Coordinates of C-alpha atoms and ligand atoms in Angstrom, one line a residue:
X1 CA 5.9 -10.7 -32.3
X2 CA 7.1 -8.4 -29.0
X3 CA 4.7 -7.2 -26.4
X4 CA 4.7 -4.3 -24.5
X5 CA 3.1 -3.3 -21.1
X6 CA 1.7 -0.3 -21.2
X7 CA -1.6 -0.7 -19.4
X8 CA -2.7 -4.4 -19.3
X9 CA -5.8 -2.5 -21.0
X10 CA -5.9 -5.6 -23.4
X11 CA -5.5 -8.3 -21.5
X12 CA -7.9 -11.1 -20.6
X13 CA -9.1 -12.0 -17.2
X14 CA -7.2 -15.4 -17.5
X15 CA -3.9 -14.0 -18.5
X16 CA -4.4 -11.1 -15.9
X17 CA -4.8 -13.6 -12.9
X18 CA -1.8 -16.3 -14.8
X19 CA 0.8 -13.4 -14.4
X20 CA -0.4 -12.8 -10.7
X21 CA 0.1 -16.0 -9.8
X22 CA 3.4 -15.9 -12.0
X23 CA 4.2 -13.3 -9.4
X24 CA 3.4 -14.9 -6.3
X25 CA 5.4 -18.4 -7.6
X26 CA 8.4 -16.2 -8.6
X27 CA 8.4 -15.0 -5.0
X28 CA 8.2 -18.1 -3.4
X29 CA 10.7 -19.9 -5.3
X30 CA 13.5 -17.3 -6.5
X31 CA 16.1 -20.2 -7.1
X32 CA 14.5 -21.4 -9.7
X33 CA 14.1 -18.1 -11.9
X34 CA 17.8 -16.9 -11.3
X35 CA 18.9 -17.1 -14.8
X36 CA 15.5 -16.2 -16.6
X37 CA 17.2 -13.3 -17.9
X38 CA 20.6 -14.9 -18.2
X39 CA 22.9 -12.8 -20.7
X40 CA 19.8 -10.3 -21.1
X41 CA 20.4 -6.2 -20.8
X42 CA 17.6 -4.0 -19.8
X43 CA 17.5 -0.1 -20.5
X44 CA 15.9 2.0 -17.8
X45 CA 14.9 5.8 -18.6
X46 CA 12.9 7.6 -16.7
X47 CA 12.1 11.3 -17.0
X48 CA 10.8 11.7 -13.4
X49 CA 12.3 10.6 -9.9
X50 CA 11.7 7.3 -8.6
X51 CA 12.5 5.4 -5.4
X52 CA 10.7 2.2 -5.1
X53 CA 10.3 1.3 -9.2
X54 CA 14.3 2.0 -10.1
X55 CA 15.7 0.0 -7.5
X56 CA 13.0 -3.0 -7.4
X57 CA 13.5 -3.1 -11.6
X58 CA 17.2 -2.5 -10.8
X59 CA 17.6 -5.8 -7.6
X60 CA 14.6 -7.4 -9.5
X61 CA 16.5 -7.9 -13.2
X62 CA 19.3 -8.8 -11.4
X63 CA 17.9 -11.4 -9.3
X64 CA 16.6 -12.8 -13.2
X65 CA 20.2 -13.2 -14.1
X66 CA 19.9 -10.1 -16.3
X67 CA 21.7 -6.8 -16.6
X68 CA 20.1 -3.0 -16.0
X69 CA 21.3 0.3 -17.5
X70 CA 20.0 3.2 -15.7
X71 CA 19.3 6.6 -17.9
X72 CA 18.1 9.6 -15.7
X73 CA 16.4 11.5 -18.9
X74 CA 16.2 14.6 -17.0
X75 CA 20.3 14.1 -15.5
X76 CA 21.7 13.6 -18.8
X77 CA 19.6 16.2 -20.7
X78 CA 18.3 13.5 -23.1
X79 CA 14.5 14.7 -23.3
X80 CA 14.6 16.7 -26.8
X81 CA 17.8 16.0 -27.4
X82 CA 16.4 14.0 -30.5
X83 CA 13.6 12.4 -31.9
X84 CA 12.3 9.7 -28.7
X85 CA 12.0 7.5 -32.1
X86 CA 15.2 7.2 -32.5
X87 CA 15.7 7.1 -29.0
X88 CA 14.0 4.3 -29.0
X89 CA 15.0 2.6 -31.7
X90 CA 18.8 2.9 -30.6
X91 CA 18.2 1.2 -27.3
X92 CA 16.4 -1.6 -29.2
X93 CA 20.2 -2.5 -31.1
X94 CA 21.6 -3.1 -27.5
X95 CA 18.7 -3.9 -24.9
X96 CA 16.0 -7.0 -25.0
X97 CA 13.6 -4.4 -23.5
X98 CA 13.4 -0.7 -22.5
X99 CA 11.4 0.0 -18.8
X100 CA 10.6 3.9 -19.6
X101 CA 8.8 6.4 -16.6
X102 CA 7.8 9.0 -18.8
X103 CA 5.3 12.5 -18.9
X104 CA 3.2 12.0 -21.4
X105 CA 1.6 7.9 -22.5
X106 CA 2.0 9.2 -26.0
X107 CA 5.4 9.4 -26.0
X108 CA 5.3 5.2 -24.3
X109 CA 3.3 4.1 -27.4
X110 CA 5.6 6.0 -29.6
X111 CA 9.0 4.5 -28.2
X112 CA 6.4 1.1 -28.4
X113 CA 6.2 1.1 -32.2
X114 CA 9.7 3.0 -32.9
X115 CA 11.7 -0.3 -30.8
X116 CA 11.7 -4.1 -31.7
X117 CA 12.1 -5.1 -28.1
X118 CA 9.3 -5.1 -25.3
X119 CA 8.5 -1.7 -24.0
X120 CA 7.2 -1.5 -20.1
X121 CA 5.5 1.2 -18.8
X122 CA 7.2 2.4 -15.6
X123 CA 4.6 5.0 -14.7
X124 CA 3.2 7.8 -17.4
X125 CA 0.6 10.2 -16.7
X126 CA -2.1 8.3 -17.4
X127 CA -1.4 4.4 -16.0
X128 CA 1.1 2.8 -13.4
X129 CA 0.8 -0.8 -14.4
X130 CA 3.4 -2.0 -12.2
X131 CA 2.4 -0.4 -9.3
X132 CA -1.1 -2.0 -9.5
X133 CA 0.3 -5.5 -10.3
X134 CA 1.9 -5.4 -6.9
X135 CA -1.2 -3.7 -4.9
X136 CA -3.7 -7.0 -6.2
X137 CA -0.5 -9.0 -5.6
X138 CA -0.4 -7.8 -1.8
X139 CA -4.2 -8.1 -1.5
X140 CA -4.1 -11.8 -3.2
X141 CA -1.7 -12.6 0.0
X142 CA -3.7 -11.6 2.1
X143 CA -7.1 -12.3 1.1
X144 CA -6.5 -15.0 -1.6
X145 CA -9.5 -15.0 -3.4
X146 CA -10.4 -11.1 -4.8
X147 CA -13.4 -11.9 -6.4
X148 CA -16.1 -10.1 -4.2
X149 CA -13.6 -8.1 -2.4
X150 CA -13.8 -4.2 -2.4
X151 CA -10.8 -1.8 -2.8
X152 CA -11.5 2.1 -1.9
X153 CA -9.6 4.4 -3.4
X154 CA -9.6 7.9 -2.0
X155 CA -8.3 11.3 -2.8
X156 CA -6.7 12.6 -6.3
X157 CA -8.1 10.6 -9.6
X158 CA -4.7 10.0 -11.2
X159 CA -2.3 7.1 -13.1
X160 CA -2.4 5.1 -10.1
X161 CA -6.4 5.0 -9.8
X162 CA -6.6 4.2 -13.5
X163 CA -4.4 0.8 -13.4
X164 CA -6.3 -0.4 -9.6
X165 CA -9.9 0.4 -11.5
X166 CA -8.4 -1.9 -14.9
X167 CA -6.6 -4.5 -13.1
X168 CA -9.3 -4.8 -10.5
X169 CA -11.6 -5.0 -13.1
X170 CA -9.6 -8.1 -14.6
X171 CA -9.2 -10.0 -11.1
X172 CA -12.7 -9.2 -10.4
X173 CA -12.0 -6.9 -7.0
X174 CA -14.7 -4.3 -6.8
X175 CA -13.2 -0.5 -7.1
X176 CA -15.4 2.7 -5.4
X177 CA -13.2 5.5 -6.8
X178 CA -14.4 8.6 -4.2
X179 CA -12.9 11.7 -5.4
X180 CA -13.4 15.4 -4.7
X181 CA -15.8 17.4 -7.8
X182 CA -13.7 17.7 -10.4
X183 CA -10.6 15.3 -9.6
X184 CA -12.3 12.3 -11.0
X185 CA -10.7 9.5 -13.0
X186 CA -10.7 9.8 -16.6
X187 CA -14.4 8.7 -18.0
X188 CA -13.0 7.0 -20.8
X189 CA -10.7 5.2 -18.3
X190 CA -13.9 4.4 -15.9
X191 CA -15.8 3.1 -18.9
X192 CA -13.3 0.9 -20.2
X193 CA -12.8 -0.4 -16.5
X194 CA -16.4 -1.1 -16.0
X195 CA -16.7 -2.7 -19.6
X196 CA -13.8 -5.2 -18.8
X197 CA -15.9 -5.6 -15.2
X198 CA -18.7 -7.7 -17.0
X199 CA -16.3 -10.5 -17.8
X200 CA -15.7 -11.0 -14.3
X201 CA -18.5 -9.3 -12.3
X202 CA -16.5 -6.7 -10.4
X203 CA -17.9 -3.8 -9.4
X204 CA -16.5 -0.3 -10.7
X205 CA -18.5 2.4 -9.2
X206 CA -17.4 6.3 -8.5
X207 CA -18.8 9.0 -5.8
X208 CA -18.0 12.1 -4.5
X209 CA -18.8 11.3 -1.1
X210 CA -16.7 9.5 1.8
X211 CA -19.8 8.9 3.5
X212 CA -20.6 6.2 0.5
X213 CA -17.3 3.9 1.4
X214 CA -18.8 1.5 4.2
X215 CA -18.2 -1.8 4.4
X216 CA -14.8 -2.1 2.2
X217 CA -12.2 -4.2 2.8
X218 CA -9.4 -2.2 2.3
X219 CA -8.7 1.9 1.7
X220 CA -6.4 3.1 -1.0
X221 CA -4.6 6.8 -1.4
X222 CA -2.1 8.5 -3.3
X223 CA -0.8 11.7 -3.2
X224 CA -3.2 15.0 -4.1
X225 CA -0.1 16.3 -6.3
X226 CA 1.3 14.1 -8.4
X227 CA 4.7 14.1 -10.5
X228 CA 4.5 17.4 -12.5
X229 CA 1.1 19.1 -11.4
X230 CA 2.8 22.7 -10.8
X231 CA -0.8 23.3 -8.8
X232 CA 0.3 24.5 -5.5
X233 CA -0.6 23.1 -2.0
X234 CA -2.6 25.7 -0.8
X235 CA -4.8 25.7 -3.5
X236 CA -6.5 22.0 -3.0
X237 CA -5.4 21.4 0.7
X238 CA -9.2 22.6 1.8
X239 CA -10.6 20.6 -1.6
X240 CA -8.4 17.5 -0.6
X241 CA -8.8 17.5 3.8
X242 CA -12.4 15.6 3.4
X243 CA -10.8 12.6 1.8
X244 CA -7.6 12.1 4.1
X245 CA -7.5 8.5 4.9
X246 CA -7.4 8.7 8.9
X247 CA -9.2 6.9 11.7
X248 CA -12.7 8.2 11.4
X249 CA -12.8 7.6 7.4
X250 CA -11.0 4.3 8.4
X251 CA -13.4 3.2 10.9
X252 CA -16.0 4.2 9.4
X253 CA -15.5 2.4 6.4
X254 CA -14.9 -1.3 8.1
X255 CA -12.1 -1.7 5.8
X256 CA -9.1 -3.9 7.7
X257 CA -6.0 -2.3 5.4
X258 CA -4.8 0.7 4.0
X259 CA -2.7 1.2 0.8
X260 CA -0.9 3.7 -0.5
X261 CA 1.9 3.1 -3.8
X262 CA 4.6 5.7 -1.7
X263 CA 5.8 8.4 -1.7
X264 CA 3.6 9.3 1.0
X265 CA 3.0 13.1 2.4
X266 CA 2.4 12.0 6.2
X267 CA -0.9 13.9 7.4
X268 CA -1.2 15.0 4.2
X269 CA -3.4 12.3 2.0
X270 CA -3.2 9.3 4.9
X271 CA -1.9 10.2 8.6
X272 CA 1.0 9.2 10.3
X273 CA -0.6 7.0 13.1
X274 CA -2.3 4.9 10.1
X275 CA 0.9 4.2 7.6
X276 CA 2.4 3.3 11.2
X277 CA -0.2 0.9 12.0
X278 CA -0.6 -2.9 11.9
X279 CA -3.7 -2.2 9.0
X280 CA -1.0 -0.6 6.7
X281 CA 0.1 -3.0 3.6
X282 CA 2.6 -0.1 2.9
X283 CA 5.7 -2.2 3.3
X284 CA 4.3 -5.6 1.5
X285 CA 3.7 -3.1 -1.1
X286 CA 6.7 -1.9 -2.1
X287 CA 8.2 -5.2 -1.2
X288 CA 5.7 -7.0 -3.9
X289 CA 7.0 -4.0 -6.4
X290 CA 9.5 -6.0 -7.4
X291 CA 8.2 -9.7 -7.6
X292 CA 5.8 -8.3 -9.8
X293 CA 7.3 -6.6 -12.2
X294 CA 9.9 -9.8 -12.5
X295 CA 6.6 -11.8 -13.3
X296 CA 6.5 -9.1 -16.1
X297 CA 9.8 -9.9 -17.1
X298 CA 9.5 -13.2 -17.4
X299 CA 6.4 -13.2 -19.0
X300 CA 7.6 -10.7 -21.9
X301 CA 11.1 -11.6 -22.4
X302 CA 10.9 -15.8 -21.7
X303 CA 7.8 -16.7 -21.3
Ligands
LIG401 N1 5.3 3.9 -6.1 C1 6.3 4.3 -6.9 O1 6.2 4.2 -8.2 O2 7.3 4.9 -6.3 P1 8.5 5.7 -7.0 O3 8.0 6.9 -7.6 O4 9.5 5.9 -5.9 O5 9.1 4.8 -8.0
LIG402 N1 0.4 9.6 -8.8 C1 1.8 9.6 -8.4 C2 2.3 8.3 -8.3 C3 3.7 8.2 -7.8 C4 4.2 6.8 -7.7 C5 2.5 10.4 -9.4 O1 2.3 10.3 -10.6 O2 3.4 11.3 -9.0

């Protein structure tokens, strides 16, 4: 039977933190995972820019041995241009698995049960899987152990809050999700994160106030705006300024790192002086993109 990564919603504690250390071995020793994907093809489509997740699946598949085809939905006018069934279903004849950055997650779990070969969620509105793979990966290299450690995430509720708070949950990291009134996470997100929380005893809280993130060990932020959100700036800027991740919320908070998944808005959501700074993970981030997602890889397609 295939699987597909959509949200690592279902997965175990155990087969959360085997994939992680999948991750960090694939990284140590790329020689000896060079032809995982020998003779494979991958399909790319995404139907939204990208920077750091086409060219890490792009380098990463090809340091596996395997082949990518890159579809820019939105370039070649294939959104609507039929049925994302059949879509789907096409790609399946010719690729061992489709990587798809998409709108809506309803149209991921529809490609899902419309191909025979893995699907893997490159970002959709609701979940970047990928993206928090490699953020628990860059904080399992530097803290080893993240049972008992606490990740902030501040500013915009979004698809990139949603993955930290499930894969946290499964690695048992603590996540304080501090958002402004009515930019929360999705409940029925929260909830399933702090349900999957009692197998490991992480912490999954929410607030609305900066003030409550004190004595964290690292501060998280994404953009205010994100892919699609026609909201103009001028209309949260004021809402948003409390939650900028800069040196007062950072030294306030005692946390020794900050985070952010990129693109970045300098002085917008995080200052300049901080992504600059020796406490930014930025780089090891992006870098841990794509060791991640070839743990993924190689746990779906030859595992
Ligand atoms: N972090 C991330 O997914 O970046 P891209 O949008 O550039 O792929
Ligand atoms: N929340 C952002 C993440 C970009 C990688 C967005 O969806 O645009």
């Amino acid at each position: 039977m295939k699987h597909d990564l959509l949200t690592f919603s279902d997965w175990t504690p155990t087969q959360m933190q085997i994939l992680l250390e999948l991750a960090v071995t694939i990284k140590q020793h790329p020689a000896d995972y060079s032809n995982v994907l020998g003779g494979r093809s991958i399909v790319a489509v995404f139907e939204k820019p990208s920077l750091r997740t086409r060219v890490s699946f792009e380098i990463g598949v090809h340091k596996l041995g395997g082949h990518l085809v890159y579809l820019d939905a939105q370039a070649n006018s294939l959104v609507g241009r039929e049925d994302i069934r059949d879509t789907a279903a096409n790609l399946a004849c010719w690729a061992d698995a489709i990587i798809a950055r998409v709108f809506a997650h309803n149209t991921l779990t529809t490609m899902a049960a419309a191909a025979k070969v893995p699907v893997i969620n490159a970002l959709c509105d609701k979940f970047h899987p990928c993206q928090a793979l490699a953020d628990y990966l860059t904080l399992y290299e530097q803290f080893g152990e993240l049972k008992g450690r606490t990740l902030a995430y501040v500013g915009d509720g979004n698809n990139v809050t949603h993955s930290l708070l499930i894969v946290g949950a499964l690695l048992g990291c603590n996540v304080i999700s501090v958002t402004p009134q009515g930019h929360e996470a999705d409940s029925a997100i929260f909830t399933l994160a702090q349900d999957i929380a009692k197998q490991t005893g992480a912490r999954i809280e929410k607030s609305h106030a900066v003030e409550a993130i004190k004595g964290v060990d690292v501060l998280y932020t994404d953009t205010w705006l994100s892919m699609g959100d026609k909201t103009p700036l001028a209309a949260i800027k004021e809402k948003f300024m409390p939650y900028q991740v800069n040196e007062t919320l950072f030294a306030n908070s005692g946390a020794r790192f900050v985070m952010h998944c990129q693109p970045a808005h300098r002085d917008l959501e995080i200052t300049s002086r901080l992504i600059d700074s020796e406490a930014s993970l930025l780089m090891q981030q992006a870098e841990n993109r794509m060791h991640g997602q070839n743990a993924i890889l190689t746990h779906l397609l030859a595992g």
